[in-house]
PDB file of C-alpha atoms in Angstrom:
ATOM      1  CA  UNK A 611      78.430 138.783 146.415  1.00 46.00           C
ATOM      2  CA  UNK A 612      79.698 141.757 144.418  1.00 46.00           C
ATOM      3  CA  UNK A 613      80.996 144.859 145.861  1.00 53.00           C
ATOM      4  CA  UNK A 614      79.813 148.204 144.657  1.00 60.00           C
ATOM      5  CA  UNK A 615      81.852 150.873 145.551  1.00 64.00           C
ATOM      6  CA  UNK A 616      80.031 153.756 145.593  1.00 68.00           C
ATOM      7  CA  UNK A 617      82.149 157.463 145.655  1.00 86.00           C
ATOM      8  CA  UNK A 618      81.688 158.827 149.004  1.00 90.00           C
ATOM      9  CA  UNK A 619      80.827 162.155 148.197  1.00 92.00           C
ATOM     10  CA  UNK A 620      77.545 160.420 146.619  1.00 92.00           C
ATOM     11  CA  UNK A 621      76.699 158.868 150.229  1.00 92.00           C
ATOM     12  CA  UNK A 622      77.180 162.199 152.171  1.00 94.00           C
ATOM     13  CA  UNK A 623      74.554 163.841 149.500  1.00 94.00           C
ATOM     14  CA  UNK A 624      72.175 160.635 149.284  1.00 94.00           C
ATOM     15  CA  UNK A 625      72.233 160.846 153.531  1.00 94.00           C
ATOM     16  CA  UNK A 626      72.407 164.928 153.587  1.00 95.00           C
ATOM     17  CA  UNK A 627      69.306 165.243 150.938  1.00 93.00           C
ATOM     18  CA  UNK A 628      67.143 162.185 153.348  1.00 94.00           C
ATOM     19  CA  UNK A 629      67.947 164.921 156.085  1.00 93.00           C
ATOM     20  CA  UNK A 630      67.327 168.192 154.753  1.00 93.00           C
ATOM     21  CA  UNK A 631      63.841 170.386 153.246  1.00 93.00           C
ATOM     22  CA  UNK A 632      66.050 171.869 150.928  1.00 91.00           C
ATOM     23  CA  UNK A 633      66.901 169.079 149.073  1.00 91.00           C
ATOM     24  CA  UNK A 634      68.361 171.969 146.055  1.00 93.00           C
ATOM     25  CA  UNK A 635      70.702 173.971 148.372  1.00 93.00           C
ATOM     26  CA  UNK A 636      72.798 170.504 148.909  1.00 93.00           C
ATOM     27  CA  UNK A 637      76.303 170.734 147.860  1.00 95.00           C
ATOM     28  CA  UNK A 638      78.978 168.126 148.556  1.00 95.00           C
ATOM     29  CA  UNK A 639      82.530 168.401 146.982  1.00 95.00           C
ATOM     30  CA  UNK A 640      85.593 166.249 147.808  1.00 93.00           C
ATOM     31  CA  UNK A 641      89.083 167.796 147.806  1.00 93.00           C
ATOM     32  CA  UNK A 642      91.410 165.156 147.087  1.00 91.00           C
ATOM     33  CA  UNK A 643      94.518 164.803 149.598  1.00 88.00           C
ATOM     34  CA  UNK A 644      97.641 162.422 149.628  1.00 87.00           C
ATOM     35  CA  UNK A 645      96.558 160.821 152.312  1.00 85.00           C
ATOM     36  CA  UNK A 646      93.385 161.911 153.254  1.00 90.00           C
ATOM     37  CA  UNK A 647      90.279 163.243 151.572  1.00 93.00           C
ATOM     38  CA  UNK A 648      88.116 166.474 152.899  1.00 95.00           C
ATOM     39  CA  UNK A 649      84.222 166.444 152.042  1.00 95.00           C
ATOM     40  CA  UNK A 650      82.781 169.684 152.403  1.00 96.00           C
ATOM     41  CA  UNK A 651      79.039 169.894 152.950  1.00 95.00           C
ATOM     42  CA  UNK A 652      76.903 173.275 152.559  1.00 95.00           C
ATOM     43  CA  UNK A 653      73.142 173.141 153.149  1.00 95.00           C
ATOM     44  CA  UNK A 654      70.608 175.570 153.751  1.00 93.00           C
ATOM     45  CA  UNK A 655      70.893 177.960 156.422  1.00 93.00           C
ATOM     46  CA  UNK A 656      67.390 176.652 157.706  1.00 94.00           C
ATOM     47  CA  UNK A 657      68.822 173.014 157.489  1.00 93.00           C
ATOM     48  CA  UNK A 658      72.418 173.439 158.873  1.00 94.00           C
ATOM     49  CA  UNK A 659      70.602 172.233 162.605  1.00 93.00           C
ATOM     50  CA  UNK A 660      69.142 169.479 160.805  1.00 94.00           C
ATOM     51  CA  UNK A 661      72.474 168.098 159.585  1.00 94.00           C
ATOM     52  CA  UNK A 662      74.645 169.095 163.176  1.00 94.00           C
ATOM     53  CA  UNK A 663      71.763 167.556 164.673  1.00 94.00           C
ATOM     54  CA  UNK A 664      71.615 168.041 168.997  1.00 94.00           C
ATOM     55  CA  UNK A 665      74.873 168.443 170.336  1.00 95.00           C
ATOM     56  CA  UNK A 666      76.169 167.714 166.926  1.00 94.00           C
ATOM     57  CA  UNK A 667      74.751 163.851 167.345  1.00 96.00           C
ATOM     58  CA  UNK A 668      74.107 163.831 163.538  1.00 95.00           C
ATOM     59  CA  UNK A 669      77.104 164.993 162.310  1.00 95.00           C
ATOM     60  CA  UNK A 670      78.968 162.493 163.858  1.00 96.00           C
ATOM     61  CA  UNK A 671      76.752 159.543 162.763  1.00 96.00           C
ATOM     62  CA  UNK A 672      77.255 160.681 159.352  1.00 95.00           C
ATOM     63  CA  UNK A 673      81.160 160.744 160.322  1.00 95.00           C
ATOM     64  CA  UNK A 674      80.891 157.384 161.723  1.00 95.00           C
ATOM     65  CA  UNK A 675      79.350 156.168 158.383  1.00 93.00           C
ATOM     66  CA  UNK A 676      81.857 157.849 156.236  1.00 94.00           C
ATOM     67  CA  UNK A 677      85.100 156.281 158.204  1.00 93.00           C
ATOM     68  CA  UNK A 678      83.284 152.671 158.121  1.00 92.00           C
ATOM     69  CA  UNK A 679      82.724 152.972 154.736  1.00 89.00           C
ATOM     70  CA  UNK A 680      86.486 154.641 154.030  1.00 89.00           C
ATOM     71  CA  UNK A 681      88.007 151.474 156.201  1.00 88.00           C
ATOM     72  CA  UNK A 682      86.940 148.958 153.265  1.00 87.00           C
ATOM     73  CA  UNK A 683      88.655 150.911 151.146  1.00 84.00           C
ATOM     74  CA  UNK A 684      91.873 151.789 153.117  1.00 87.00           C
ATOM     75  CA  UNK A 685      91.067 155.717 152.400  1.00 89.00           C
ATOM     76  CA  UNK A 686      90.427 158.073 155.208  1.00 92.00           C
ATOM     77  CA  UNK A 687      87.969 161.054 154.771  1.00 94.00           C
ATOM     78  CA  UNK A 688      87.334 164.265 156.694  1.00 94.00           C
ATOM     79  CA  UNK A 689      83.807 165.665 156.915  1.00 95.00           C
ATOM     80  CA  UNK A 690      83.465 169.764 157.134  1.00 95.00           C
ATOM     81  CA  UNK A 691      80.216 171.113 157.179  1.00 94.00           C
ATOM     82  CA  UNK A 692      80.030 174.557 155.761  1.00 92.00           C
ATOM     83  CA  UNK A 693      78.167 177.060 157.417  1.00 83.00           C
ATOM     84  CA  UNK A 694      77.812 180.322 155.281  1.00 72.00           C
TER      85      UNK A 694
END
């Protein structure tokens, strides 16, 4: 079975945009560390809640899928979400 390794600022705006109304408004960049990668994720200020989620239960599912997804590729990632 062949791997595909797709970048992970790609799955944060593929699961952000399933998430969100508007879809436009979705920005995801990556700031590239030594050891560790940041993703920072701005949305909507209608569909920040959306992507927190209650008591911040989304955020941290999309955090848990970032790290699994880091640990097959020995990087480790850090997800900000921007509120403006």
């Amino acid at each position: 079975m062949a791997e595909k390794n797709v970048p992970m600022k790609d799955l944060v705006e593929l699961i952000t945009e399933s998430l969100v109304d508007e879809t436009a408004n979705v920005e995801v960049s990556e700031i590239e560390g030594n050891q560790t990668n940041i993703i920072e994720l701005k949305v909507a200020k209608e569909d920040i809640g959306k992507v927190i989620g209650r008591q911040g239960r989304t955020a941290d599912a999309i955090r848990t899928i970032i790290n699994c997804a880091a640990a097959k590729i020995n990087k480790r990632y850090i997800l900000q979400i921007i509120d403006e």
